[in-house]
Structure formats: structure tokens, C-alpha cells
PDB file of C-alpha atoms in Angstrom:
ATOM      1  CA  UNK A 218     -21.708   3.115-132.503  1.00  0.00           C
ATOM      2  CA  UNK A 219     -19.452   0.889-134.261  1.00  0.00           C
ATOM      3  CA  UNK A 220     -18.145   0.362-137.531  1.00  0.00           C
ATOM      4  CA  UNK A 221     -15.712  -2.074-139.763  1.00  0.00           C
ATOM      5  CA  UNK A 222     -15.606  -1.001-143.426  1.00  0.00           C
ATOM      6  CA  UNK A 223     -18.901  -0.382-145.121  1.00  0.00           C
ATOM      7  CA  UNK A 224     -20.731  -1.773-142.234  1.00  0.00           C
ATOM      8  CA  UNK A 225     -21.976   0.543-139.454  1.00  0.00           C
ATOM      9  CA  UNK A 226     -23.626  -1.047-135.864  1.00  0.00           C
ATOM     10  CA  UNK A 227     -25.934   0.876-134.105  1.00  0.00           C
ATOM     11  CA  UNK A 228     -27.160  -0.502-130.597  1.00  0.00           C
ATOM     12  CA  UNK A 229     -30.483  -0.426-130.033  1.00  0.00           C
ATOM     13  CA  UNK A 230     -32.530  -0.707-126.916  1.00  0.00           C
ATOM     14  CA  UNK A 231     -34.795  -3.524-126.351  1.00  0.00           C
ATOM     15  CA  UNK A 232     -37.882  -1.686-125.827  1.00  0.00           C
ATOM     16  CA  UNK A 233     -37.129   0.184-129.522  1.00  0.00           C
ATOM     17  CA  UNK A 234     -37.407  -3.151-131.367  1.00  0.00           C
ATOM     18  CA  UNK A 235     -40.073  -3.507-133.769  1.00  0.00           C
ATOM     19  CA  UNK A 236     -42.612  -5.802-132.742  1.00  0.00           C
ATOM     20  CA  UNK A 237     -41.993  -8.554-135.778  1.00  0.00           C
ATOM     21  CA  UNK A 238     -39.113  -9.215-134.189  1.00  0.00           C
ATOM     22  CA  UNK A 239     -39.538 -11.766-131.510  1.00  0.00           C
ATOM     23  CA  UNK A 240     -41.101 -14.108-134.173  1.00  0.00           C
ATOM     24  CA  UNK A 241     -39.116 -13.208-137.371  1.00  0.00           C
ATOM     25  CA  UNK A 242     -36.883 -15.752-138.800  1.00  0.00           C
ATOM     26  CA  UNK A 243     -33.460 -16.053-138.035  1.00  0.00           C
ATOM     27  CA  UNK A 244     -31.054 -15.615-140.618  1.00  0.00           C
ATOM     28  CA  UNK A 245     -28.396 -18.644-141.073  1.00  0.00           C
ATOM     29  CA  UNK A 246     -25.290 -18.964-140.221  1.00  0.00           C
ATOM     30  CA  UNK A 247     -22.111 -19.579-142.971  1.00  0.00           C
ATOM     31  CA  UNK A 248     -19.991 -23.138-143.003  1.00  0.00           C
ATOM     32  CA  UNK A 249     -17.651 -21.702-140.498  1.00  0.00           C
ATOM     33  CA  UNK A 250     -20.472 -20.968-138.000  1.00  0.00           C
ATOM     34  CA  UNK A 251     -20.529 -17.317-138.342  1.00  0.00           C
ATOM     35  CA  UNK A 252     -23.339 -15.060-138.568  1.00  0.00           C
ATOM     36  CA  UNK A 253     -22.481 -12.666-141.970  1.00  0.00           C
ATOM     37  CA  UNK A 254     -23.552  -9.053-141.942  1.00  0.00           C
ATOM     38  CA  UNK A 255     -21.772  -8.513-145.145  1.00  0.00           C
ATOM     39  CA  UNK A 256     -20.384 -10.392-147.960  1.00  0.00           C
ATOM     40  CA  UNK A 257     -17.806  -9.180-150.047  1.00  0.00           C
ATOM     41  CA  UNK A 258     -19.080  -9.801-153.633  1.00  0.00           C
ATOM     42  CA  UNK A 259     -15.480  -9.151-155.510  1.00  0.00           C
ATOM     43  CA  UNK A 260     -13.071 -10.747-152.774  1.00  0.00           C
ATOM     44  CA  UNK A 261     -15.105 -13.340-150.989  1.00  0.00           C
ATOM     45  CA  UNK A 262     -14.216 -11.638-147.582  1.00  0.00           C
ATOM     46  CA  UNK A 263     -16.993 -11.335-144.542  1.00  0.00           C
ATOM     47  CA  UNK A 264     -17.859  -9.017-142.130  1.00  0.00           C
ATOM     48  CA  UNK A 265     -19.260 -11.396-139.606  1.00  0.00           C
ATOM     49  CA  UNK A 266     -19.986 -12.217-135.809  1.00  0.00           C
ATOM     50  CA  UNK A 267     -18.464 -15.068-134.340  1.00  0.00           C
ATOM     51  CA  UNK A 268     -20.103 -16.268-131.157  1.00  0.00           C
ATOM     52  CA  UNK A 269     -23.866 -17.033-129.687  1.00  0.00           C
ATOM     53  CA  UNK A 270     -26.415 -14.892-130.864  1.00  0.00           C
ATOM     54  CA  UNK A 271     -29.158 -14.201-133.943  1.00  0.00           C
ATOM     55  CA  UNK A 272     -29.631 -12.572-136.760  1.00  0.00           C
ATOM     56  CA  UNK A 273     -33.195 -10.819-138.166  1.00  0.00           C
ATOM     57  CA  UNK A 274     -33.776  -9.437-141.080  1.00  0.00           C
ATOM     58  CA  UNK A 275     -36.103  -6.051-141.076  1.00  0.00           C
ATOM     59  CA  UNK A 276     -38.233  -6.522-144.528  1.00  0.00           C
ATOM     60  CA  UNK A 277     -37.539  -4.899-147.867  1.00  0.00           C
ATOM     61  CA  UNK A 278     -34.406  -5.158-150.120  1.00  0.00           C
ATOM     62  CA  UNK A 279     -32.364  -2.374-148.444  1.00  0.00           C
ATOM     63  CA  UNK A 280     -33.968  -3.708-144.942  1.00  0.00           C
ATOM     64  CA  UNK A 281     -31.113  -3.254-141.811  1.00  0.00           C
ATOM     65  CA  UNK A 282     -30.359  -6.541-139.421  1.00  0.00           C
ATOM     66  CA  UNK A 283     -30.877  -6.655-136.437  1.00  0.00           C
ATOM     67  CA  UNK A 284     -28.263  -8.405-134.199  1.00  0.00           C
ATOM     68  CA  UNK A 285     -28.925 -10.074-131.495  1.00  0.00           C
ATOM     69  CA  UNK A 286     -26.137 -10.892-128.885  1.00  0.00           C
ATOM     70  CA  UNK A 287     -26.719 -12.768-125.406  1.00  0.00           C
ATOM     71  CA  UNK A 288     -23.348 -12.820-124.194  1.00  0.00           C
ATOM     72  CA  UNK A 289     -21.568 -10.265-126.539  1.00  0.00           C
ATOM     73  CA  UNK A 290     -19.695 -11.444-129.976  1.00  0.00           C
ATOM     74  CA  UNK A 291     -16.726  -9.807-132.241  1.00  0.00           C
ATOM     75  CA  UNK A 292     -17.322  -8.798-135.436  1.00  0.00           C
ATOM     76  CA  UNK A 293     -14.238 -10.344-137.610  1.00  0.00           C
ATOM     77  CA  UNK A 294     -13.371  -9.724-141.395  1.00  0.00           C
ATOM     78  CA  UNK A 295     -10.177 -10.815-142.800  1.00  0.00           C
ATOM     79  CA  UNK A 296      -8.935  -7.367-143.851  1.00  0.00           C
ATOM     80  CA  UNK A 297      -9.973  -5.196-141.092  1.00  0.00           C
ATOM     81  CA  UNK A 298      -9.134  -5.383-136.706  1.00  0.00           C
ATOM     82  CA  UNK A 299     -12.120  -7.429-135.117  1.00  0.00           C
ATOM     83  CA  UNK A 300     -14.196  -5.462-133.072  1.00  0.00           C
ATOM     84  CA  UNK A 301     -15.799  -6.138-129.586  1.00  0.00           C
ATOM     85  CA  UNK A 302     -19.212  -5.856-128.846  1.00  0.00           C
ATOM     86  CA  UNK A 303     -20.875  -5.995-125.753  1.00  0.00           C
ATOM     87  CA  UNK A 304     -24.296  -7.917-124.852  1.00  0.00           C
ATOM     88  CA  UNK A 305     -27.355  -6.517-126.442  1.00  0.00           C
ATOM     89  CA  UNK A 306     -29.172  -5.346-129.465  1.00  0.00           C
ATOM     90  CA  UNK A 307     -27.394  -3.762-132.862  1.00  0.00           C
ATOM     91  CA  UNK A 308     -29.136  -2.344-136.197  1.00  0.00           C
ATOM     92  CA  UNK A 309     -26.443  -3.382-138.884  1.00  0.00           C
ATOM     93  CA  UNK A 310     -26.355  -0.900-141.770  1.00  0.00           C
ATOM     94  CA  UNK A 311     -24.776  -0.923-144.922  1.00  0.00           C
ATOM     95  CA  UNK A 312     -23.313   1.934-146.075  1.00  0.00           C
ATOM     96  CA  UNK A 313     -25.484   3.148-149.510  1.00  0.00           C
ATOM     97  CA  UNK A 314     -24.237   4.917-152.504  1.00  0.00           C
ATOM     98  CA  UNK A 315     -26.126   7.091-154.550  1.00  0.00           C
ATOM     99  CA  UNK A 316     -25.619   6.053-158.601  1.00  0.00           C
ATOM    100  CA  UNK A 317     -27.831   8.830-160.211  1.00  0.00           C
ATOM    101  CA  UNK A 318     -31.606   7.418-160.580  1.00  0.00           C
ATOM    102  CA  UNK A 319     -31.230   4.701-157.916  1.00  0.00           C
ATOM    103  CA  UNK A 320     -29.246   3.568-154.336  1.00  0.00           C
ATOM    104  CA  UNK A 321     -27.241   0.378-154.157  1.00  0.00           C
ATOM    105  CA  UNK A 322     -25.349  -0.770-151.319  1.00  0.00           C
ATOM    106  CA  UNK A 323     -21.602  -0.686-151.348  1.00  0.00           C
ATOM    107  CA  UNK A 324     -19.818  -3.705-152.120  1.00  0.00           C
ATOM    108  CA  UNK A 325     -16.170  -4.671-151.433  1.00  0.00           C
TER     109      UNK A 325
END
């Protein structure tokens, strides 16, 4: 298990993939080529992997990604220590807060 700020990565082995995800869409990748788990609404900051590899997003609004990486990637953010990840599969998870009545993700 990893983590870098509000994001937590979970690997995941192949055969535990849901089914959708061999034909789900990819998510896209930023202007600078990365792949962004998270996006800082207040500072602009990233969490992001740099390097080959894809992106799925699980459906619904609080929905984890799954992370896809062929040759193993970093995760980078301007205000925290990258982090190494080897080859494989990840569930990316944002970190939730409760507000009474509802859940919202965390945001920097």
C-alpha cells in the first residue's frame, strides 16, 4: 500500500479486476503528459503518474481508478517526495470526509 497526501494506492491483482475493465475508457492525460489521480482544487498542485501506463475510471461519482502500469511509474506532486511503484495494477482512493448529512472527497 502506498500513499502521498489524500491519495491512497492499493495494488490489486489482475485476476481481482472487474470485468468492465479491459474495455472501459481510458482517462486522459494533462498538458505535461501525466496521468492525474488528484487535482488540487485550491493550489493547482497534482498528484500524478509520470510514465507509460492507463488510467480507468470505476463508475459513480465517488468511483476509485484503477491504474494501470506496464513497466512501473512514480507518482509525483509538487509538495510531497515522489513515490515508486512497481509494474502492475493499483485502486487509487481518495481519502473521504464525512460533513454531517453527506461524504465529499478531500481537497487540497
Amino acid at each position: 500500500m502506498y500513499r502521498q497526501g489524500d491519495v491512497l494506492i492499493v495494488p490489486v491483482a489482475q485476476e481481482a479486476l472487474p470485468p468492465h475493465v479491459a474495455v472501459a475508457p481510458k482517462e486522459r492525460r494533462d498538458g505535461r503528459g501525466r496521468l492525474v489521480l488528484a487535482l488540487g482544487e485550491v493550489t493547482g498542485h497534482a498528484h500524478a503518474v509520470v510514465g507509460p501506463g492507463d488510467l480507468v475510471r470505476d463508475p459513480g461519482p465517488l468511483g476509485p481508478l484503477l491504474l494501470h502500469l506496464p513497466q512501473g511509474g512514480r507518482v509525483v506532486h509538487e509538495e510531497h517526495a515522489a513515490i515508486a511503484l512497481p509494474r502492475g495494477w493499483f485502486r487509487v482512493i481518495r481519502q473521504r470526509e464525512y460533513v454531517p448529512g453527506s461524504v465529499r472527497i478531500v481537497a487540497d
